[in-house]
CSV table of C-alpha atoms and ligand atoms in Angstrom, one decimal:
chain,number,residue,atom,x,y,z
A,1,UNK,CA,0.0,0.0,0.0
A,2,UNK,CA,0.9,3.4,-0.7
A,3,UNK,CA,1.7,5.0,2.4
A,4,UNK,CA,1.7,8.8,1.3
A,5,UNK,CA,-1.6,10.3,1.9
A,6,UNK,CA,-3.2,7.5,3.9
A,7,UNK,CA,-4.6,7.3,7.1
A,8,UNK,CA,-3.3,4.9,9.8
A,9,UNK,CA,-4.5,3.9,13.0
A,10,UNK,CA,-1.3,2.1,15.7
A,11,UNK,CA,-2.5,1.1,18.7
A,12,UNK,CA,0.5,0.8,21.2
A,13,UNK,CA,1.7,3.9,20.0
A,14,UNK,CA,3.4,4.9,23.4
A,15,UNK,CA,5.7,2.3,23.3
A,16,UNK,CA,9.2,1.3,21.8
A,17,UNK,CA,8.3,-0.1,18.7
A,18,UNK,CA,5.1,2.0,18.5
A,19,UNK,CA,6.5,5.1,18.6
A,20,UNK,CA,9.1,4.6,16.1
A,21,UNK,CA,6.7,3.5,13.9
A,22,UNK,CA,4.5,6.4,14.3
A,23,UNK,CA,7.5,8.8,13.6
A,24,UNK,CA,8.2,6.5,10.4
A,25,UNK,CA,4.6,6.5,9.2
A,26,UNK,CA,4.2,10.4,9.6
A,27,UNK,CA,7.5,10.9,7.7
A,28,UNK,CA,6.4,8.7,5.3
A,29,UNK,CA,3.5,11.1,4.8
A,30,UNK,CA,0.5,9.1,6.3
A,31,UNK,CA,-2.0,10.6,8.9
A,32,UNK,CA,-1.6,8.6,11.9
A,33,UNK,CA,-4.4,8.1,14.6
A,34,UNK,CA,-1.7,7.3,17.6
A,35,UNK,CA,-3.5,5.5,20.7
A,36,UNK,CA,-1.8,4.4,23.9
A,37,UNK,CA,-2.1,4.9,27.9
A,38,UNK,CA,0.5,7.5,28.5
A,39,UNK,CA,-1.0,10.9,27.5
A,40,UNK,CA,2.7,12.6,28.0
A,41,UNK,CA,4.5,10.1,25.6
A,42,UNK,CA,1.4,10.8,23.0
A,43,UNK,CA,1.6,14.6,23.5
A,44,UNK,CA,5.5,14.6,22.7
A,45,UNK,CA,4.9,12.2,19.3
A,46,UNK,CA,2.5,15.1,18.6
A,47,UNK,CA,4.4,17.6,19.1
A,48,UNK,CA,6.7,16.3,16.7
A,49,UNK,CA,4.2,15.9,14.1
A,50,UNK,CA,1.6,18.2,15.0
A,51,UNK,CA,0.0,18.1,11.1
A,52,UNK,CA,0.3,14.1,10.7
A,53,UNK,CA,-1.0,12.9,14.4
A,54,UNK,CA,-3.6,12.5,16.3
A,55,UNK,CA,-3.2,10.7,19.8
A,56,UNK,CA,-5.4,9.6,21.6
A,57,UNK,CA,-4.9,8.2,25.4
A,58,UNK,CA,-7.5,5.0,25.7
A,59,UNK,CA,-7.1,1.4,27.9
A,60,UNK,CA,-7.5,-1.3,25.6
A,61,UNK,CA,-8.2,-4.4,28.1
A,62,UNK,CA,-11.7,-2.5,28.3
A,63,UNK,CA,-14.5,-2.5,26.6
A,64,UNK,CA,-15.0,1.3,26.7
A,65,UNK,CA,-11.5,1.9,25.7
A,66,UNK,CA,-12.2,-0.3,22.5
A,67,UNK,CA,-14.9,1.6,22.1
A,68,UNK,CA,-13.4,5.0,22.2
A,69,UNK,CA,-10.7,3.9,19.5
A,70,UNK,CA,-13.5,2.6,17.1
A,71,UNK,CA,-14.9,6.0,17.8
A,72,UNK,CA,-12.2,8.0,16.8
A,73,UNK,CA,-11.0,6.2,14.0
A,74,UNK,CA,-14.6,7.2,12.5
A,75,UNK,CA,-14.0,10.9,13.8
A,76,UNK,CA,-10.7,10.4,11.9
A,77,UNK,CA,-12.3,10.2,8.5
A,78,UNK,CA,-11.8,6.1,8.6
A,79,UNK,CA,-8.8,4.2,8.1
A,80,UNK,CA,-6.8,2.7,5.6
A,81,UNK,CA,-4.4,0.6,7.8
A,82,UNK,CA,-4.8,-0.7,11.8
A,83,UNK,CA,-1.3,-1.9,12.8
A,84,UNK,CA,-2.3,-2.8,16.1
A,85,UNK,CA,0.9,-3.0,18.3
A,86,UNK,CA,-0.2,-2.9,21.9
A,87,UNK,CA,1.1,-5.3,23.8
A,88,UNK,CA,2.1,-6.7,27.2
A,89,UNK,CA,4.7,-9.1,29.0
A,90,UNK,CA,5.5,-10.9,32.2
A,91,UNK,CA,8.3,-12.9,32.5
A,92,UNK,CA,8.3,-15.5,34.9
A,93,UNK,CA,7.3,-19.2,35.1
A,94,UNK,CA,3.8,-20.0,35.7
A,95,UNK,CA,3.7,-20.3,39.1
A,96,UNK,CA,5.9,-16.7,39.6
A,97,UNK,CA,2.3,-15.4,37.9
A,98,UNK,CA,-0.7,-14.0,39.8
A,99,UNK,CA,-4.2,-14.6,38.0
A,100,UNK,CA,-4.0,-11.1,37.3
A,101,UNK,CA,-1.0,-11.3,35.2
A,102,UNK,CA,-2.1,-13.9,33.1
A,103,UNK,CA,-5.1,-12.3,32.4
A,104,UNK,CA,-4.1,-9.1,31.6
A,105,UNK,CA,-1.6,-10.8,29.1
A,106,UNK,CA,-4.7,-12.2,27.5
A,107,UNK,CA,-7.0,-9.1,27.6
A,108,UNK,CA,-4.8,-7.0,25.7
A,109,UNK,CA,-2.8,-9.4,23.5
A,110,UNK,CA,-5.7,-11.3,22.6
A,111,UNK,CA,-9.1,-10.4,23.2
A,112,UNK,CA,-8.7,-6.3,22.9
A,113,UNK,CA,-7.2,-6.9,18.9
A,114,UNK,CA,-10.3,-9.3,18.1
A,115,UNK,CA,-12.8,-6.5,19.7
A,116,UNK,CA,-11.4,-3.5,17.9
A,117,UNK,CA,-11.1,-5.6,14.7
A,118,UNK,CA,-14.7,-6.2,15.0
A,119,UNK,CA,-15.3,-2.8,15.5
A,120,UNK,CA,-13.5,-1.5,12.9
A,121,UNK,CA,-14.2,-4.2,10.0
A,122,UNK,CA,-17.4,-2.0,8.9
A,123,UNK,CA,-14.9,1.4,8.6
A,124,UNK,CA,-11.9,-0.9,6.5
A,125,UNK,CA,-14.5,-2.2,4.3
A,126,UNK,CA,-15.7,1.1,3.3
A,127,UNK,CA,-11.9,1.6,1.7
A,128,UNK,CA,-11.5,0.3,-1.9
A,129,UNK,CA,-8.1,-1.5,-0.5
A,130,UNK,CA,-7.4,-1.9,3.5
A,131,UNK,CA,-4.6,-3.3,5.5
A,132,UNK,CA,-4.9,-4.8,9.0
A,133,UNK,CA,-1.2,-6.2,10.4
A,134,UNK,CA,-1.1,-7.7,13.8
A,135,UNK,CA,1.9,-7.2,15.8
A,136,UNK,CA,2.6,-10.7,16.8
A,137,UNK,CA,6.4,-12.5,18.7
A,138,UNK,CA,8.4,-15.2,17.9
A,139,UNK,CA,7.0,-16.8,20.5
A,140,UNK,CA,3.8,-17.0,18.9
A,141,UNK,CA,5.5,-19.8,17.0
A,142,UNK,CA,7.5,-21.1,19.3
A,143,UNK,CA,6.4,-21.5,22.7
A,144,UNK,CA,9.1,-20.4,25.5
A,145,UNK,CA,9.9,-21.2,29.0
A,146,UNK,CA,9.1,-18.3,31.4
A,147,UNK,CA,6.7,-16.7,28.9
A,148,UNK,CA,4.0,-18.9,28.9
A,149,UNK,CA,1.1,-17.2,28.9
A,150,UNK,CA,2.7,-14.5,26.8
A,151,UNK,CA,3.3,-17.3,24.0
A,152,UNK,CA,-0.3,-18.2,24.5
A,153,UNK,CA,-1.4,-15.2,23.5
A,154,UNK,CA,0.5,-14.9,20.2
A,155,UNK,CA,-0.2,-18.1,19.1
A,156,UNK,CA,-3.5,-17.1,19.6
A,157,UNK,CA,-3.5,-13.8,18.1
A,158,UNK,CA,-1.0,-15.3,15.0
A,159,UNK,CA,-4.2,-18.4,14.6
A,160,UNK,CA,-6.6,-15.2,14.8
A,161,UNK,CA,-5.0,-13.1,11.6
A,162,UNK,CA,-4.7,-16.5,9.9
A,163,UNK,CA,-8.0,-17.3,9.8
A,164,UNK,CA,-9.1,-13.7,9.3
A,165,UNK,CA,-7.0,-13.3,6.3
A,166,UNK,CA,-8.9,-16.7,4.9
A,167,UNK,CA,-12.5,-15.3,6.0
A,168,UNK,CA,-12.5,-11.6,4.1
A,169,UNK,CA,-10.1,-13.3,1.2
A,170,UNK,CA,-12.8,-12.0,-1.1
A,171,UNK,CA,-13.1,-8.3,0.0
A,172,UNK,CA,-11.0,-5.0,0.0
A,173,UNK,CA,-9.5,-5.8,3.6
A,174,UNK,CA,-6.2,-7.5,3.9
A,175,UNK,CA,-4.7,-9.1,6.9
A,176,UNK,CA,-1.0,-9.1,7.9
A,177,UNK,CA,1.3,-10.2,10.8
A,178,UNK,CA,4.4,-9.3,11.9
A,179,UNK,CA,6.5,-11.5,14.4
A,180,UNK,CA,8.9,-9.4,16.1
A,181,UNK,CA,12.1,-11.1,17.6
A,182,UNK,CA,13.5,-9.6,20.9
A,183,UNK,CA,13.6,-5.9,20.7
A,184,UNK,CA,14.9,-3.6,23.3
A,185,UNK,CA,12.2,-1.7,24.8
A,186,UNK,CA,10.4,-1.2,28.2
A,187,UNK,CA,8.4,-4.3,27.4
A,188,UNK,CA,11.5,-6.2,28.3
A,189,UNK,CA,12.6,-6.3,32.5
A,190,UNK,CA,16.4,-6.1,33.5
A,191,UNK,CA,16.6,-10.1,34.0
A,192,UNK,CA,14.9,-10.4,30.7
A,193,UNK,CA,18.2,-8.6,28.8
A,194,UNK,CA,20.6,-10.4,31.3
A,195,UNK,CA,19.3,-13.8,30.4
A,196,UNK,CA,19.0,-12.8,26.8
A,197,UNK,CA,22.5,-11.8,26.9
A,198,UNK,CA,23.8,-15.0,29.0
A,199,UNK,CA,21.7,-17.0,25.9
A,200,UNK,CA,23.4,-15.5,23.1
A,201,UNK,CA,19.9,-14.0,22.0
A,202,UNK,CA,19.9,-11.3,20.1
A,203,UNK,CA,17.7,-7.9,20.6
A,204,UNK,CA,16.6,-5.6,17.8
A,205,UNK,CA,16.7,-2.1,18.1
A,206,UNK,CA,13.2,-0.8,18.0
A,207,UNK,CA,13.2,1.3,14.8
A,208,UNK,CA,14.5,-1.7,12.9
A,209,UNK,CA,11.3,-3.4,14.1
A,210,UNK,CA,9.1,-0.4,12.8
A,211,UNK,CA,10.6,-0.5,9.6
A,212,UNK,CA,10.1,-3.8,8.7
A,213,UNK,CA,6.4,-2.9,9.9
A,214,UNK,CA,6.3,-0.2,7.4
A,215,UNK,CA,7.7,-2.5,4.4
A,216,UNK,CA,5.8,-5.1,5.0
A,217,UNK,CA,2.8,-3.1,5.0
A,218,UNK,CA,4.4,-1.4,1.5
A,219,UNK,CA,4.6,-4.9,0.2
A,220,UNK,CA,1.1,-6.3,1.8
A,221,UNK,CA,3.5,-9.4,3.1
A,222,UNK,CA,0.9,-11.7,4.7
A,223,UNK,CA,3.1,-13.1,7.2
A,224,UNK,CA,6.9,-12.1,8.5
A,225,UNK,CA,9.2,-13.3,11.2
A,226,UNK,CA,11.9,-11.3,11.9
A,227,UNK,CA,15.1,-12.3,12.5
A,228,UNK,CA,17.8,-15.2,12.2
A,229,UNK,CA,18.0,-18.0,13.8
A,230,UNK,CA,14.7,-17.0,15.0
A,231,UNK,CA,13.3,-17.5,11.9
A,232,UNK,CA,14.9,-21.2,11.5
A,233,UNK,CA,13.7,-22.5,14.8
A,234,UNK,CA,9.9,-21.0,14.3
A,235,UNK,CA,9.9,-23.5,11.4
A,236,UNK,CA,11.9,-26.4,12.7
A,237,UNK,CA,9.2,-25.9,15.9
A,238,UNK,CA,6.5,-26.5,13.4
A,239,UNK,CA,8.3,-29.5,11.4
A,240,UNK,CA,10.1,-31.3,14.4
A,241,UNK,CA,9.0,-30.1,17.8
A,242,UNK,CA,11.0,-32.3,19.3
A,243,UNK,CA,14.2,-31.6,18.3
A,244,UNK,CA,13.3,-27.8,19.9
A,245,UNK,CA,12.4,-29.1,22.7
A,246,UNK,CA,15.8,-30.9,23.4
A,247,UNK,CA,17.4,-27.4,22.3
A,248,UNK,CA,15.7,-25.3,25.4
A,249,UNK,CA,15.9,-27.9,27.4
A,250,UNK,CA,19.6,-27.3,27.2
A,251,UNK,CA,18.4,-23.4,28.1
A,252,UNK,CA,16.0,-24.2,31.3
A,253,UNK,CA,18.3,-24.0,34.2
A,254,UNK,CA,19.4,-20.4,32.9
A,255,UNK,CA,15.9,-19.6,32.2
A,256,UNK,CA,14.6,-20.4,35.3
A,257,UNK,CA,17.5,-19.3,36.9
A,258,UNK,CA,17.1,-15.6,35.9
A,259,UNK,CA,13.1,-15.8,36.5
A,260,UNK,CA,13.8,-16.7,40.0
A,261,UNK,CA,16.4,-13.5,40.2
A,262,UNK,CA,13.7,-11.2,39.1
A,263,UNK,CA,13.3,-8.9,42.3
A,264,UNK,CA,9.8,-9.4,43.9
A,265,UNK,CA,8.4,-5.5,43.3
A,266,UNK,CA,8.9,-6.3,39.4
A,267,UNK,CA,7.0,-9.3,39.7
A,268,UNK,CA,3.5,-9.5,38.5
B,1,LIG,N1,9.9,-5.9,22.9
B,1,LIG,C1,10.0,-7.1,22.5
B,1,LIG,O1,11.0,-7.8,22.8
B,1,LIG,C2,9.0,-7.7,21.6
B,1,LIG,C3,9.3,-8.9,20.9
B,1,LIG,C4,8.3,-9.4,20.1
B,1,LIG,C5,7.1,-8.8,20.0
B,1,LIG,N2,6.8,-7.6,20.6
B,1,LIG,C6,5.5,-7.1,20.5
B,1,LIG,O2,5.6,-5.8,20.0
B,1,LIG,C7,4.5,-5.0,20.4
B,1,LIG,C8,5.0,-3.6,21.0
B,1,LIG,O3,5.9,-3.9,22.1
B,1,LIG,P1,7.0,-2.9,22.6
B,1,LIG,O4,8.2,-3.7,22.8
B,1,LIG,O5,7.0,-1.7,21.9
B,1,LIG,O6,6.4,-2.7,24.1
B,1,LIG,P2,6.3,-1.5,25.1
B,1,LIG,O7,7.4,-0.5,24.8
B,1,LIG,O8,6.2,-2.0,26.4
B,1,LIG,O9,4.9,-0.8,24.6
B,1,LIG,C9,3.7,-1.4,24.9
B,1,LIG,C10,2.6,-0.5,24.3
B,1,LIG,O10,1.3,-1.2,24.7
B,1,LIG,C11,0.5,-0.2,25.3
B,1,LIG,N3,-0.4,-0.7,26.3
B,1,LIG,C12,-0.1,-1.5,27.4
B,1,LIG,N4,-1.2,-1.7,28.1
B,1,LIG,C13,-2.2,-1.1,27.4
B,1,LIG,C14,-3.6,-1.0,27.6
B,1,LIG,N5,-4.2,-1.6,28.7
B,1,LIG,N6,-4.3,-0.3,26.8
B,1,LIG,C15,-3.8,0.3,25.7
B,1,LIG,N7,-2.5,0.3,25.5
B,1,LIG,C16,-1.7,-0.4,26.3
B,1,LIG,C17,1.5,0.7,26.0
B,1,LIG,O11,0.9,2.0,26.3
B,1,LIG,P3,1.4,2.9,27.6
B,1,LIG,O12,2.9,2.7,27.7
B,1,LIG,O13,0.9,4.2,27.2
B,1,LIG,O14,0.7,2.3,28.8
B,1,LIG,C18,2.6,0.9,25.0
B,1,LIG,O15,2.2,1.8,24.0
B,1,LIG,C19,3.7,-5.8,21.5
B,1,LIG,O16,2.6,-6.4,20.9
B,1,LIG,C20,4.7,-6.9,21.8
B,1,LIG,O17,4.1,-8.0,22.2
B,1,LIG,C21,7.7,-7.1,21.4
């Protein structure tokens, strides 16, 4: 899709990748509709792009905060492309993790996308061509100790655009996801980039991750993982499980040992 001139709505837009990819997308010459939690963060993107952006502070993991996006997107003269990028993490292994935690996790990774899809099908159908790309993980292909709800989530939500993109195959409305490996952002605790680091696991800086957003929406690219070996091991997970399981097994004692180090006021 041509970028230039069209009007794009990121949820998550406050955060690392989301607000490089709302810098990228103005400069690219769309009209973004910019929604997050933290009205300050929003209030500087606008201020940077006070002609291309339009923020708007709203809680996802509730119904009236869906809502109020669906609203605004209306108010906002409808949309061309959703990217929807909000998204949220605990590390920990499952019994580190309150029932709150987990369902937060599946609130706004999950169930928040499907509602504001919903909401917004009626506006993206109105378009003569419309893109919807779901920020997915890598570990919504390969599930990982210490994030297991988290994984849940995006194999949900990566099972959710796949069977989306099948159901409005014969319309204007075109579904895309985007599997992000590690990136370095807030989402990410200390003991998350010390045990990354004592793995060997690389982390992508966060405006490398919004670029490949913004191609892959250029290219409509139905479905991207990022990265390398990451890449390798979301397909050998599919082909031979097994043989992935032996490979973290080999990683669980320095998994668990850096959930356990996680101090208890960053827990969930
Ligand atoms: N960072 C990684 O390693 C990584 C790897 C793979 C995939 N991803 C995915 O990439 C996406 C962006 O992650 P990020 O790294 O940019 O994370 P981040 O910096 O923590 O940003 C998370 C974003 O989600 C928003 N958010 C959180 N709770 C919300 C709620 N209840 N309602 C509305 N918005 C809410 C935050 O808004 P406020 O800050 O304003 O509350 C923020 O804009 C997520 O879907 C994540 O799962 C990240």
């Amino acid at each position: 899709m041509e970028l230039n001139g069209s009007r794009v709505l990121v949820t998550g837009a406050s955060g690392g990748i989301g607000d490089a990819l709302v810098g990228q997308l103005c400069t690219a010459g769309a009209q973004v509709l910019a929604v997050g939690r933290d009205a300050d963060k929003l209030a500087a993107a606008q201020g940077r792009f006070p002609h291309a952006l339009r923020a708007l502070a709203a809680d996802l993991a509730t119904p009236a905060g869906v809502d109020a996006v669906a609203a605004a997107a209306r108010d906002f003269g409808g949309v061309d492309c959703v990217v929807q990028a909000a998204g949220l993490n605990r590390f920990g292994l499952v019994e580190q993790q309150d029932d709150e935690a987990i369902a937060a996790q599946v609130a706004l990774n999950l169930v928040a996308p499907m509602l504001l899809t919903r909401r917004l099908l009626p506006l993206l159908r109105e378009r003569p061509r419309a893109l919807l790309l779901f920020v997915g993980s890598t570990f919504g292909a390969i599930g990982y100790p210490g994030f297991a709800p988290y994984s849940a989530t995006k194999f949900g939500l990566r099972g959710f655009a796949e069977a989306l993109r099948r159901e409005l195959a014969d319309g204007p409305v075109r579904v895309l996801y985007l599997a992000p490996r590690a990136t370095r952002t807030a989402m990410n605790a200390g003991a998350v980039v010390e045990m990354n680091r004592a793995l060997g696991v690389a982390m992508d800086p966060p405006a490398q991750v919004a670029a490949a957003i913004v191609q892959a929406l250029r290219d409509e690219s139905p479905e991207r993982h990022l990265g390398w070996p990451e890449r390798f091991f979301a397909r050998l997970n599919r082909l031979l499980p097994r043989v992935v399981d032996r490979a973290l097994r080999g990683q669980l004692a320095t998994i668990q040992r850096f959930a356990h180090s996680e101090p208890e006021e960053n827990r969930p």
